[in-house]
Each structure stands twice: as structure tokens, then as C-alpha cells.
Coordinates of C-alpha atoms in Angstrom, one line a residue:
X7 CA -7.1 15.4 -13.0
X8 CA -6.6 17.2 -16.0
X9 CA -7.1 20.8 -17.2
X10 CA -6.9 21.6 -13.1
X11 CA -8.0 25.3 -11.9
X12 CA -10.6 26.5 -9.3
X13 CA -12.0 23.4 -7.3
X14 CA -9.2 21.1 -9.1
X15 CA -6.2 23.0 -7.9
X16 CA -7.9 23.3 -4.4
X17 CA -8.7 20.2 -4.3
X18 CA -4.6 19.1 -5.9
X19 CA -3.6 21.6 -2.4
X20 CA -5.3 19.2 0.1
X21 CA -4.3 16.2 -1.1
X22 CA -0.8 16.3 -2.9
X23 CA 0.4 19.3 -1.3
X24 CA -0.6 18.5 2.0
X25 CA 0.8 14.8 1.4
X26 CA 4.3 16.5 0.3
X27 CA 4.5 18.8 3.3
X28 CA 4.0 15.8 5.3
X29 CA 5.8 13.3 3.7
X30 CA 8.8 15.0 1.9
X31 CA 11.3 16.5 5.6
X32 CA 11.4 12.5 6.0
X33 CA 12.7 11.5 2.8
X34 CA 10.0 10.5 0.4
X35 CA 10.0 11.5 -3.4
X36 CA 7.1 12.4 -4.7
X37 CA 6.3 11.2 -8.4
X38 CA 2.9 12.7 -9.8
X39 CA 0.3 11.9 -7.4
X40 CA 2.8 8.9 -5.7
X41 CA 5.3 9.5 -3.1
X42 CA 8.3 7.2 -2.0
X43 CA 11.0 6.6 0.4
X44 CA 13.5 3.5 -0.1
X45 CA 14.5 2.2 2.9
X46 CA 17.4 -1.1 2.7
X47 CA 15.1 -3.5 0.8
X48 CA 11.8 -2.5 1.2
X49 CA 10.6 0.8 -0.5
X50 CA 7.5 2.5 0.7
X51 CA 4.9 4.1 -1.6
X52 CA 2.3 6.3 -0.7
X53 CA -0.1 7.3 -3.7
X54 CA -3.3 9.6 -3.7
X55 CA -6.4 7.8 -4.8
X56 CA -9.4 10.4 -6.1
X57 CA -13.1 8.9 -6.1
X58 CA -14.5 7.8 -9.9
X59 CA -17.2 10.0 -8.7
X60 CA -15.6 13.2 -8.5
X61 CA -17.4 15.9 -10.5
X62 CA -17.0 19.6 -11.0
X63 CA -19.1 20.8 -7.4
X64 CA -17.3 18.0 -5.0
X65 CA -13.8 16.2 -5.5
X66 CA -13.3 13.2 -2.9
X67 CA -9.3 11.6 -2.1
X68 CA -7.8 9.1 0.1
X69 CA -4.5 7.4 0.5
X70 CA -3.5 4.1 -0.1
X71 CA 0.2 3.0 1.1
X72 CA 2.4 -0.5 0.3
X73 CA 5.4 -1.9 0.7
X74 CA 7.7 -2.9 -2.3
X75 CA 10.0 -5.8 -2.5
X76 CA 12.1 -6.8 -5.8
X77 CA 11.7 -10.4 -6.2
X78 CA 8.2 -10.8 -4.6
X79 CA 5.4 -10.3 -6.9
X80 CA 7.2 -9.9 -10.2
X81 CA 8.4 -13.5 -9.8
X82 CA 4.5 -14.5 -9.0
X83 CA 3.4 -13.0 -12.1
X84 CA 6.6 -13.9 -14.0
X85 CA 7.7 -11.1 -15.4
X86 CA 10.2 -8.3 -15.6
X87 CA 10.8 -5.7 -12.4
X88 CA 9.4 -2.8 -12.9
X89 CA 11.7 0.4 -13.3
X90 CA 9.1 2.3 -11.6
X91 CA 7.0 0.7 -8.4
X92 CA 3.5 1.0 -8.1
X93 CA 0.8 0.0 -5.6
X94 CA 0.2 -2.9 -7.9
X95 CA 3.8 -4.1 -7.4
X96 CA 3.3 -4.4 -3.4
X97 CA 3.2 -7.1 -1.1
X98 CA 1.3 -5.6 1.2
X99 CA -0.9 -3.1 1.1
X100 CA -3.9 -0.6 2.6
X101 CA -5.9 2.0 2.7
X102 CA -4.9 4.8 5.0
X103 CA -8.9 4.3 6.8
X104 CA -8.1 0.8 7.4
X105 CA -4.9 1.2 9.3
X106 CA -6.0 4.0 12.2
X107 CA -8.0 3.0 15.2
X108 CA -11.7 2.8 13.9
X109 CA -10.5 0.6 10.7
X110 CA -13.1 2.8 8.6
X111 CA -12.7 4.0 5.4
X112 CA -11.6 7.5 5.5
X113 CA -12.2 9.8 2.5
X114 CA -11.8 13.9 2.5
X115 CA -14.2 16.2 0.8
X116 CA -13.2 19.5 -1.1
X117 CA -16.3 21.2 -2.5
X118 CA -17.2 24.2 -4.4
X119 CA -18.2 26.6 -2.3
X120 CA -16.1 26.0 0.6
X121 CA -14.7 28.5 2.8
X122 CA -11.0 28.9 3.0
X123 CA -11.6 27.7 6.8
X124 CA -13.4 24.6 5.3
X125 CA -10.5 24.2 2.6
X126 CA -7.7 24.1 5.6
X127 CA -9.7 21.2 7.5
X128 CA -8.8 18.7 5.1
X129 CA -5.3 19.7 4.6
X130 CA -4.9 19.4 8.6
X131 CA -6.3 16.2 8.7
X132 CA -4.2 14.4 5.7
X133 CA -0.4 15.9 7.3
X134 CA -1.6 14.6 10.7
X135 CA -3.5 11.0 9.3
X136 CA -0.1 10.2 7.3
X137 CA 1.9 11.3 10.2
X138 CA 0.5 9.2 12.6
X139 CA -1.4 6.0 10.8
X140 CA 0.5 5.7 6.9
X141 CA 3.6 6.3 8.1
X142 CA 4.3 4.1 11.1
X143 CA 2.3 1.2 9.3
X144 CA 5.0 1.6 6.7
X145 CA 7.6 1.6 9.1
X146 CA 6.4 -1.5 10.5
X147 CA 7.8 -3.5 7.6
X148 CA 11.8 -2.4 6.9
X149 CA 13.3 -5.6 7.6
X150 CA 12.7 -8.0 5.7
X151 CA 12.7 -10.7 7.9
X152 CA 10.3 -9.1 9.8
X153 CA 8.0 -8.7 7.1
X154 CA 8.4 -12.3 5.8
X155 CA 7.0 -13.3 9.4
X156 CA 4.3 -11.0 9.0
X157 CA 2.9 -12.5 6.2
X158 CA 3.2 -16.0 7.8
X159 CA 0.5 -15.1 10.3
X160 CA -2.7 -16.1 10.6
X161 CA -5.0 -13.0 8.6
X162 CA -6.1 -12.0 12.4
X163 CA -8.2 -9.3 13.0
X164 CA -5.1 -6.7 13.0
X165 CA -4.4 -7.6 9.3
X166 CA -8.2 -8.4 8.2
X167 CA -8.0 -5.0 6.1
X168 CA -4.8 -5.2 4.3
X169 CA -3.9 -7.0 0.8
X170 CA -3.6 -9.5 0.3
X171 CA -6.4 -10.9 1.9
X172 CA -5.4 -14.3 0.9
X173 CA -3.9 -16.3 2.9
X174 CA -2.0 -18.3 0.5
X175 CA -1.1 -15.3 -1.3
X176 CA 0.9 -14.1 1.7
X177 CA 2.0 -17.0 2.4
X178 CA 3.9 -17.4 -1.4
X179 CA 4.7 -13.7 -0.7
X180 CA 7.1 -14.3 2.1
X181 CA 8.4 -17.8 0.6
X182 CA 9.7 -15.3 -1.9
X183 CA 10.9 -13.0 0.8
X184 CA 12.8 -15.7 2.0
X185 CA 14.0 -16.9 -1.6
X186 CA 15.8 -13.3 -1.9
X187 CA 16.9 -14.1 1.2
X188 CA 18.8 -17.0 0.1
X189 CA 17.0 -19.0 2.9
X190 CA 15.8 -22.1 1.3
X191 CA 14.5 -23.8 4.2
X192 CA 12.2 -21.3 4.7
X193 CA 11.1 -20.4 1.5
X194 CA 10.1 -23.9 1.0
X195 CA 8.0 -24.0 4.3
X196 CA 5.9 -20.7 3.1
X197 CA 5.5 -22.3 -0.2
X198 CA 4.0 -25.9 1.1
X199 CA 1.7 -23.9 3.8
X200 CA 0.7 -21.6 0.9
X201 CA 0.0 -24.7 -1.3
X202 CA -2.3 -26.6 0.9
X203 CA -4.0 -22.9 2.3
X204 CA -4.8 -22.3 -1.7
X205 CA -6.0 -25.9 -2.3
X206 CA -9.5 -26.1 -4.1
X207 CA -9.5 -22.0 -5.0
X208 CA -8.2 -20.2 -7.9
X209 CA -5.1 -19.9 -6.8
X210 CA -3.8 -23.3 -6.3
X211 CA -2.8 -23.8 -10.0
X212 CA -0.7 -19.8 -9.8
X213 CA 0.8 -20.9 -6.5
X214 CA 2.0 -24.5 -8.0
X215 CA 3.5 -22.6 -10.9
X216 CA 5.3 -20.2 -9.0
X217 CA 6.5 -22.4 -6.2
X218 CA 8.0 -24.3 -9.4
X219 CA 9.4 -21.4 -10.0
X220 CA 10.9 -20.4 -7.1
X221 CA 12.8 -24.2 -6.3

């Protein structure tokens, strides 16, 4: 959001700020519009997503969150880890809608116009959606063991909103789980189960390659 002032910066205060107040007394760095907290293996990202809609008389945000693992999906993709994590690095991801109790897509709304009463609304509701949806989900996932048999499971209804949606996809995820792990065994399972759930899409050639990979 450059050249920021007026509806910009108010809109910068609901989001980012807010995030920050929420997010930094429990240990996450914030990095632009991208906060994170590294915790053992697993680091946790949080990052502000604005609507390609925005325009100078409304300005729209929601959160997205993920979980980072080195080894997972730079080995997929075959290349170098990155210095910096991003969403795009992430195992497993979601939008902070997705995760609370109605699974809806949740967006806030700063507009021109606004009352300072309507401008504090939205910062309420981002400390308290982190706080109590984000935050947990992420918290769900520091073990990596744990998160390896996450991404085993069946994509149930619980899961039917976070990425990957593909089942094979998390499937090869935690056979590289397990590969940092050093656990051979049951890196191999995830990688056969991933094989044959990926057979006949446009994965199954990837997934071959990097279960090549991997062995």
C-alpha cells in the first residue's frame, strides 16, 4: 500500500497494528505486513492479505496463517531454502475465516467516512480473531510428529478448508516430515499412499520425481 495517509494509514492501524498488538507479547516478529514466531521446527507465519479491490473510499484485509518446515516443500519443488519464509513456503495453510467456528470467509472493512467508533470495531475484532482462531490453529502443529500425522488423514470435513487440499500433496508433505525426521519407514509409507492417491492427476509425475528424490 504505497504512498499511505488518510484511509491507508487507518486502514495500516486495523490490520498491522492491531495484528502486532496481538501477536507481538507472545513472541512473533513482525516483517512488513508478515508476522512470525519459530517454535523447535516448525515456524509460524501470519501475513495480512489486502483485497485486489481495494480503492481510495473502501480498503478490505484478512489474515492468512501457515506453518513452515525446512525440508518439506523446497525439496518438492527442488530448490534452495529460502532465507526468508513465506506463505508459499508452508505445508499447511488457511485463511483465518476458514479456521473459526462458521468456516466462512472473514474479511474487515475500513472505509472513508468512518467514525472513529466504526474505525475501533475492526481493530477489536482482528486482536480477538487471532487470539482465539490463528493462534491456536498454529499451535496445533509444533511437533512435528504430530503434524506429519495430520497430514496423513483423510481431508475430513475439519481440514476441508486448509492447503493443501490435495490429498497426495499432504501425503508427500509428511513423507518429507518424516524424511527430516530420519524415519525411513515412514517416509516411504507417505510417499507410496501419496503415489497411488495422485495416480491419473497432475501430480503423479511431481510426486514420482520427488519421492525419487527423497529415497
Amino acid at each position: 500500500m504505497k504512498g499511505e495517509g488518510g484511509l491507508q494509514a487507518k486502514a495500516r492501524s486495523a490490520a498491522v497494528d492491531s495484528a502486532a498488538h496481538a501477536l507481538k507479547p507472545i513472541g512473533f516478529a513482525k516483517a512488513g505486513d508478515l508476522f512470525l514466531r519459530k517454535q523447535g521446527q516448525v515456524t509460524q507465519l501470519i501475513e495480512v492479505q489486502w483485497s485486489r479491490w481495494n480503492d481510495a473510499q473502501s480498503i478490505s484485509f484478512t489474515f492468512n496463517g501457515g506453518l513452515y518446515v525446512p525440508g518439506v516443500t523446497s525439496v518438492l519443488r527442488n530448490r534452495p531454502e529460502p532465507t526468508s519464509p513465506g506463505l508459499t513456503d508452508c505445508c499447511l495453510s488457511a485463511r483465518i475465516g476458514m479456521i473459526t467456528e462458521s468456516s466462512l470467509d472473514l474479511w474487515w472493512s475500513v472505509t472513508e467516512g468512518d467514525s472513529d467508533e466504526d474505525y475501533e470495531q475492526p481493530r477489536k475484532e482482528v486482536r480477538l480473531a487471532l487470539k482465539e482462531a490463528m493462534v491456536p490453529f498454529l499451535e496445533s502443529f509444533t511437533e512435528p510428529r504430530a503434524f506429519a500425522r495430520f497430514l496423513e488423514q483423510p481431508t475430513g470435513a475439519s481440514a476441508a478448508h486448509l492447503d493443501p487440499r490435495a490429498q497426495g500433496l499432504r501425503l508427500a508433505y509428511a513423507g518429507a516430515l518424516w524424511s527430516a525426521m530420519g524415519e525411513v519407514a515412514e517416509c516411504n509409507r507417505c510417499l507410496e499412499l501419496a503415489a497411488k492417491a495422485s495416480k491419473a492427476t497432475p501430480l503423479e509425475d511431481v510426486l514420482t520425481v520427488f519421492r525419487d528424490r527423497l529415497r
